[in-house]
Short mmCIF file of C-alpha atoms in Angstrom, two decimals:
data_model
loop_
_atom_site.label_atom_id
_atom_site.label_comp_id
_atom_site.label_asym_id
_atom_site.label_seq_id
_atom_site.Cartn_x
_atom_site.Cartn_y
_atom_site.Cartn_z
CA MET A 1 61.81 65.54 161.45
CA THR A 2 59.16 67.88 160.08
CA ASP A 3 56.37 65.93 158.37
CA ALA A 4 53.65 67.74 156.38
CA ARG A 5 50.18 66.17 156.57
CA GLU A 6 46.74 67.16 155.38
CA ASP A 7 45.66 68.17 158.86
CA GLY A 8 48.92 69.86 159.79
CA VAL A 9 52.65 69.58 160.18
CA ARG A 10 54.20 67.09 162.57
CA MET A 11 57.30 68.39 164.33
CA THR A 12 59.61 67.15 167.04
CA LEU A 13 59.88 69.29 170.16
CA ASP A 14 63.44 70.22 169.19
CA GLU A 15 62.11 71.46 165.85
CA VAL A 16 59.42 73.49 167.62
CA ARG A 17 62.11 74.98 169.86
CA ALA A 18 64.40 75.82 166.94
CA LEU A 19 61.55 77.41 164.97
CA ALA A 20 60.37 79.43 167.96
CA ARG A 21 63.87 80.74 168.65
CA LYS A 22 64.41 81.60 164.98
CA VAL A 23 61.18 83.57 164.78
CA LEU A 24 61.79 85.35 168.07
CA LEU A 25 65.37 86.26 167.19
CA GLY A 26 64.05 87.51 163.86
CA THR A 27 61.74 89.93 165.66
CA GLY A 28 64.77 91.53 167.28
CA LEU A 29 64.56 89.87 170.70
CA SER A 30 67.89 89.34 172.43
CA ARG A 31 69.09 85.74 172.59
CA ALA A 32 68.44 85.49 176.34
CA HIS A 33 64.83 86.60 175.89
CA ALA A 34 64.28 84.45 172.79
CA GLU A 35 65.48 81.31 174.56
CA ALA A 36 63.38 81.93 177.69
CA VAL A 37 60.23 82.80 175.73
CA ALA A 38 60.65 79.86 173.34
CA GLU A 39 60.72 77.39 176.25
CA THR A 40 57.29 78.55 177.40
CA MET A 41 55.88 77.93 173.92
CA VAL A 42 57.55 74.52 173.66
CA ALA A 43 56.07 73.58 177.05
CA GLY A 44 52.57 74.57 175.91
CA GLU A 45 52.86 72.61 172.67
CA ARG A 46 54.44 69.63 174.42
CA ASP A 47 51.65 69.44 176.97
CA GLY A 48 48.79 69.68 174.49
CA CYS A 49 47.89 73.27 175.38
CA ALA A 50 47.49 74.62 171.86
CA SER A 51 46.32 78.07 172.93
CA HIS A 52 49.59 78.50 174.85
CA GLY A 53 51.86 76.74 172.38
CA ILE A 54 53.53 77.87 169.19
CA TYR A 55 50.44 79.94 168.33
CA ARG A 56 51.83 82.43 170.82
CA LEU A 57 54.63 83.22 168.38
CA LEU A 58 52.07 85.31 166.50
CA VAL A 59 51.14 87.05 169.75
CA ALA A 60 54.73 87.71 170.80
CA ALA A 61 55.79 88.90 167.35
CA ASN A 62 52.83 91.28 167.23
CA SER A 63 53.75 92.79 170.61
CA VAL A 64 57.32 93.35 169.47
CA ALA A 65 56.21 94.84 166.15
CA LYS A 66 53.83 97.21 167.95
CA GLY A 67 56.63 98.50 170.17
CA VAL A 68 55.13 97.11 173.37
CA VAL A 69 58.21 95.02 174.28
CA ALA A 70 61.73 96.16 175.15
CA VAL A 71 63.56 93.55 173.07
CA ASP A 72 66.90 93.75 174.89
CA ALA A 73 65.71 94.49 178.42
CA ASP A 74 68.08 93.29 181.15
CA PRO A 75 66.01 92.35 184.23
CA VAL A 76 67.32 93.79 187.50
CA VAL A 77 66.98 91.76 190.72
CA SER A 78 66.63 93.46 194.11
CA GLU A 79 65.70 92.50 197.68
CA PRO A 80 63.12 94.83 199.29
CA SER A 81 63.26 92.81 202.53
CA PRO A 82 64.72 89.51 203.77
CA ALA A 83 61.93 87.27 202.42
CA LEU A 84 61.06 89.30 199.32
CA VAL A 85 62.53 89.44 195.82
CA ARG A 86 61.72 92.02 193.18
CA VAL A 87 62.69 91.87 189.52
CA ASP A 88 62.28 94.92 187.33
CA GLY A 89 61.81 93.43 183.89
CA GLY A 90 62.55 96.71 182.12
CA GLY A 91 59.60 96.27 179.77
CA GLY A 92 60.70 92.89 178.44
CA PHE A 93 58.82 89.60 178.39
CA ALA A 94 58.16 88.06 181.82
CA GLN A 95 59.93 84.75 181.19
CA LEU A 96 63.49 86.04 181.52
CA ALA A 97 62.58 88.14 184.55
CA PHE A 98 61.21 85.03 186.26
CA GLU A 99 64.32 83.02 185.43
CA ARG A 100 66.50 85.76 186.88
CA GLY A 101 64.51 85.91 190.11
CA ARG A 102 63.73 82.23 190.63
CA PRO A 103 67.03 81.09 192.22
CA LEU A 104 66.89 83.80 194.87
CA LEU A 105 63.20 83.15 195.51
CA ALA A 106 63.89 79.45 196.09
CA ARG A 107 66.85 80.22 198.34
CA LYS A 108 64.82 82.64 200.45
CA ALA A 109 61.89 80.21 200.69
CA ARG A 110 64.21 77.54 202.06
CA GLY A 111 65.85 80.02 204.41
CA TYR A 112 62.70 81.65 205.80
CA GLY A 113 60.07 78.98 205.09
CA ILE A 114 58.13 81.34 202.82
CA ALA A 115 59.14 84.01 200.30
CA ALA A 116 57.61 86.09 197.55
CA LEU A 117 58.78 87.27 194.15
CA ALA A 118 57.35 90.36 192.46
CA LEU A 119 57.91 90.76 188.75
CA ASN A 120 57.44 94.38 187.73
CA ASN A 121 57.29 96.13 184.37
CA VAL A 122 57.02 92.98 182.27
CA VAL A 123 54.96 91.90 179.26
CA HIS A 124 52.74 88.83 179.71
CA PHE A 125 51.37 86.48 177.07
CA ALA A 126 51.72 82.98 178.51
CA ALA A 127 50.29 80.56 181.04
CA LEU A 128 51.65 80.51 184.60
CA TRP A 129 51.88 76.75 185.11
CA PRO A 130 55.47 76.43 183.80
CA GLU A 131 56.57 78.74 186.60
CA VAL A 132 54.82 77.03 189.49
CA GLU A 133 55.78 73.61 188.09
CA ALA A 134 59.44 74.66 188.00
CA LEU A 135 59.27 75.66 191.67
CA ALA A 136 57.35 72.52 192.66
CA ASP A 137 60.02 70.46 190.92
CA GLU A 138 62.42 72.01 193.43
CA GLY A 139 60.24 70.77 196.31
CA LEU A 140 58.46 74.06 196.94
CA VAL A 141 54.74 74.85 197.11
CA ALA A 142 54.05 77.72 194.72
CA LEU A 143 51.23 80.13 193.95
CA ALA A 144 51.32 82.67 191.09
CA VAL A 145 48.89 85.37 189.94
CA THR A 146 48.93 88.10 187.29
CA PRO A 147 46.39 90.50 185.79
CA SER A 148 46.27 91.24 182.05
CA HIS A 149 44.34 93.71 179.87
CA ALA A 150 40.79 94.68 180.88
CA TRP A 151 38.94 92.15 178.73
CA VAL A 152 36.58 90.64 181.34
CA ALA A 153 33.36 92.03 182.78
CA PRO A 154 32.59 91.57 186.49
CA ALA A 155 29.62 89.41 187.39
CA GLY A 156 26.49 91.49 186.98
CA GLY A 157 28.09 93.83 184.46
CA THR A 158 29.03 93.83 180.79
CA ASP A 159 31.89 96.36 180.65
CA PRO A 160 35.48 95.05 180.93
CA VAL A 161 37.27 95.69 184.24
CA PHE A 162 39.37 92.58 184.89
CA GLY A 163 41.94 90.71 182.89
CA THR A 164 41.72 86.96 182.40
CA ASN A 165 43.69 87.01 185.68
CA PRO A 166 45.07 83.47 185.96
CA ILE A 167 45.85 81.69 189.22
CA ALA A 168 48.39 78.86 189.21
CA PHE A 169 49.36 76.49 192.04
CA GLY A 170 52.02 73.83 192.33
CA TRP A 171 52.48 71.11 194.98
CA PRO A 172 55.53 68.80 195.00
CA ARG A 173 54.85 65.05 194.95
CA PRO A 174 57.48 62.49 195.97
CA GLY A 175 58.48 60.22 193.12
CA GLY A 176 56.34 61.84 190.45
CA PRO A 177 55.44 65.06 188.67
CA PRO A 178 53.89 67.78 190.86
CA PHE A 179 50.22 68.54 191.32
CA VAL A 180 49.66 71.68 189.25
CA PHE A 181 46.66 73.68 188.22
CA ASP A 182 46.42 76.89 186.25
CA PHE A 183 43.15 78.51 185.30
CA ALA A 184 41.94 81.87 184.17
CA THR A 185 39.33 83.51 186.35
CA SER A 186 37.54 84.26 183.09
CA ALA A 187 35.20 81.62 181.69
CA VAL A 188 37.91 80.60 179.22
CA ALA A 189 41.39 81.69 178.16
CA ARG A 190 41.39 84.53 175.64
CA GLY A 191 43.67 82.51 173.40
CA GLU A 192 40.98 79.83 173.17
CA ILE A 193 38.50 82.39 171.84
CA GLU A 194 41.09 83.59 169.34
CA LEU A 195 41.62 80.00 168.12
CA HIS A 196 37.86 79.69 167.60
CA ARG A 197 37.90 82.94 165.61
CA ARG A 198 40.76 81.71 163.44
CA ALA A 199 38.93 78.46 162.76
CA GLY A 200 35.60 80.19 162.05
CA LYS A 201 33.93 78.30 164.91
CA PRO A 202 31.24 79.71 167.21
CA VAL A 203 31.87 79.91 170.95
CA PRO A 204 29.38 78.96 173.69
CA ASP A 205 26.98 81.79 174.47
CA ASP A 206 28.15 81.99 178.08
CA TRP A 207 31.74 82.94 177.22
CA GLY A 208 31.14 86.61 176.67
CA TYR A 209 29.25 89.63 175.39
CA ASP A 210 29.43 91.70 172.23
CA ALA A 211 30.29 95.41 172.37
CA GLY A 212 26.63 96.18 173.05
CA GLY A 213 26.54 93.97 176.14
CA GLN A 214 24.52 91.17 174.54
CA SER A 215 25.40 87.47 174.79
CA THR A 216 26.90 86.14 171.55
CA THR A 217 28.39 83.03 170.00
CA ASP A 218 30.54 85.07 167.59
CA ALA A 219 34.17 84.74 168.73
CA ALA A 220 35.20 88.01 167.07
CA ALA A 221 32.33 89.83 168.77
CA VAL A 222 33.44 88.54 172.19
CA LEU A 223 37.02 89.65 171.50
CA ASP A 224 35.67 93.12 170.68
CA GLY A 225 33.26 93.14 173.61
CA ALA A 226 33.77 91.53 177.01
CA MET A 227 34.51 88.07 178.34
CA ARG A 228 32.72 86.61 181.36
CA THR A 229 34.16 85.34 184.62
CA PHE A 230 33.83 81.66 185.43
CA GLY A 231 31.42 80.74 188.19
CA GLY A 232 29.67 84.10 188.21
CA HIS A 233 30.37 86.14 191.35
CA LYS A 234 32.97 83.63 192.63
CA GLY A 235 35.20 84.05 189.60
CA SER A 236 34.61 87.78 189.77
CA ALA A 237 35.84 87.92 193.38
CA LEU A 238 38.93 85.88 192.52
CA ALA A 239 39.65 88.17 189.56
CA ALA A 240 39.48 91.18 191.88
CA MET A 241 41.87 89.44 194.30
CA VAL A 242 44.38 88.90 191.49
CA GLU A 243 44.13 92.55 190.46
CA LEU A 244 44.98 93.62 194.02
CA LEU A 245 47.77 91.11 194.69
CA ALA A 246 49.64 91.61 191.41
CA GLY A 247 48.71 95.27 190.93
CA PRO A 248 48.64 97.77 193.81
CA LEU A 249 50.31 95.39 196.31
CA ILE A 250 53.50 95.21 194.25
CA GLY A 251 53.25 98.71 192.78
CA ASP A 252 52.21 97.65 189.31
CA MET A 253 49.30 98.09 186.91
CA THR A 254 45.73 96.88 187.11
CA SER A 255 44.25 95.41 183.94
CA ARG A 256 42.49 98.67 183.08
CA GLU A 257 45.75 100.58 183.52
CA SER A 258 47.54 98.02 181.34
CA LEU A 259 45.01 98.50 178.55
CA THR A 260 45.39 102.27 178.83
CA ALA A 261 49.18 101.96 178.65
CA ASP A 262 48.81 99.84 175.51
CA ALA A 263 47.34 102.95 173.89
CA GLY A 264 45.49 101.04 171.19
CA ARG A 265 48.54 99.18 169.90
CA GLY A 266 46.93 95.77 170.45
CA GLY A 267 49.93 94.29 172.26
CA SER A 268 50.14 91.83 175.13
CA PRO A 269 49.39 92.94 178.72
CA ILE A 270 51.93 95.06 180.56
CA GLY A 271 52.29 94.90 184.32
CA GLY A 272 53.29 92.65 187.17
CA GLU A 273 53.12 89.18 188.66
CA LEU A 274 53.28 87.90 192.22
CA ILE A 275 54.72 84.46 193.01
CA LEU A 276 54.71 82.92 196.50
CA ALA A 277 56.98 80.01 197.36
CA ILE A 278 56.69 77.92 200.52
CA ASP A 279 59.12 75.28 201.73
CA PRO A 280 57.08 72.50 203.40
CA ALA A 281 60.03 71.74 205.66
CA GLY A 282 59.79 75.27 206.99
CA PHE A 283 56.53 74.35 208.71
CA LEU A 284 57.08 70.65 209.22
CA GLY A 285 60.78 70.09 209.85
CA ASP A 286 61.66 66.42 210.12
CA ALA A 287 57.96 65.48 209.75
CA VAL A 288 57.79 66.77 206.17
CA ALA A 289 57.83 63.31 204.54
CA GLU A 290 55.03 62.10 206.82
CA HIS A 291 52.74 64.97 205.94
CA LEU A 292 53.49 64.93 202.23
CA ALA A 293 52.44 61.27 202.39
CA ARG A 294 49.10 62.37 203.87
CA ALA A 295 48.62 64.59 200.83
CA GLU A 296 49.21 61.54 198.65
CA THR A 297 46.36 59.81 200.47
CA MET A 298 44.06 62.61 199.35
CA PHE A 299 45.26 62.35 195.75
CA ALA A 300 44.69 58.60 195.84
CA ALA A 301 41.12 59.13 197.11
CA ILE A 302 40.45 61.43 194.16
CA GLU A 303 41.93 59.16 191.52
CA GLY A 304 40.52 56.02 193.14
CA GLN A 305 36.99 56.99 192.17
CA GLY A 306 37.89 57.78 188.58
CA ALA A 307 38.25 61.53 188.99
CA ARG A 308 41.08 63.28 187.19
CA LEU A 309 43.66 65.41 188.92
CA PRO A 310 44.48 68.74 187.30
CA SER A 311 47.60 68.45 185.11
CA GLN A 312 47.09 64.72 184.41
CA ARG A 313 45.96 65.48 180.87
CA ARG A 314 49.02 67.64 180.33
CA TYR A 315 51.36 64.98 181.64
CA ALA A 316 49.77 62.35 179.39
CA ALA A 317 50.16 64.66 176.38
CA ARG A 318 53.77 65.30 177.42
CA ALA A 319 54.58 61.59 177.42
CA ARG A 320 53.20 61.26 173.88
CA SER A 321 54.75 64.37 172.40
CA VAL A 322 58.23 63.59 173.71
CA THR A 323 58.25 60.46 171.55
CA GLU A 324 55.76 61.29 168.78
CA GLY A 325 56.21 65.03 168.39
CA VAL A 326 53.30 67.42 167.91
CA VAL A 327 51.05 68.41 165.02
CA ILE A 328 50.79 72.11 164.15
CA PRO A 329 47.62 73.04 162.22
CA ALA A 330 48.49 73.79 158.59
CA ALA A 331 47.10 77.34 158.55
CA LEU A 332 48.90 78.24 161.78
CA TYR A 333 52.15 76.75 160.48
CA GLN A 334 51.90 78.88 157.34
CA ASP A 335 51.28 82.02 159.39
CA ILE A 336 54.32 81.26 161.55
CA MET A 337 56.56 80.48 158.59
CA ALA A 338 55.67 83.89 157.18
CA LEU A 339 57.48 85.34 160.21
CA VAL A 340 60.70 83.40 159.63
CA PRO A 341 63.45 85.71 158.40
CA GLY A 342 64.30 85.06 154.77
CA GLU A 343 61.27 82.84 154.14
#
């Protein structure tokens, strides 16, 4: 039950889901899109990823209001070749397109050992880990990449060329949640900078540049200028790889082309996504259990010395939020409630 507090509003996950759907339906999204998009936001909130949680309602509503999103798009699934799946999202949000293509991707991966899914002509605003986790939950190894808008400067430069260009990976683990990581190739997620701006907090001076190419701790200045890649030239190379794999390779936009197509509307990125799915049994046959156990030995060696596996923090937050709910910052809650029809 919703509980207002000085530091925010405590909500159950079902309440977050209901609120997200209500807001999204109120923007004009079809029910199928609203339900798929809401689940991504619930997952972010549930797993303690505030920059990918219910805050994204503001982002999604803005993209709809600016005319960037086709609110009733009906994704079309096709098969370019035996091991490939393509979904034309028709200009709608990526979540429904992924859900439409996922069953066929999984079936092809099990049939051929490896398969790929290209999402084309979709609008992106969310993290990729829910997608690779869903595939890993089905026993598949998954890798996903997507560009965004040109917000990030290459190493050695200060003018935006790349998007935040996330890379996500999922590995199934017997008897437990999968090993999952998802990180932007930028120094930080753009949503994290936006949350700093909303809170009036400075950002570290290595997160980005202002419009004049100078390092700054002003979040708004970074949003108007250029973000940096993580790890210097290494992050820059990975960002370029993502541009190629989820842009020209699948016949979709680069981050610079996405920003041009936005035409100053300030909406979410438009373009494509590439998802690879591998069935371990395709390589290993009857020996699959033996070799997955060897992977567990590696995980144990990591955890045995006190190191944290990626996704452990999310899983811990998930266990808490399922029983305790989540707390939405008061100012954010007020902004979201302003979007609720009739409020």
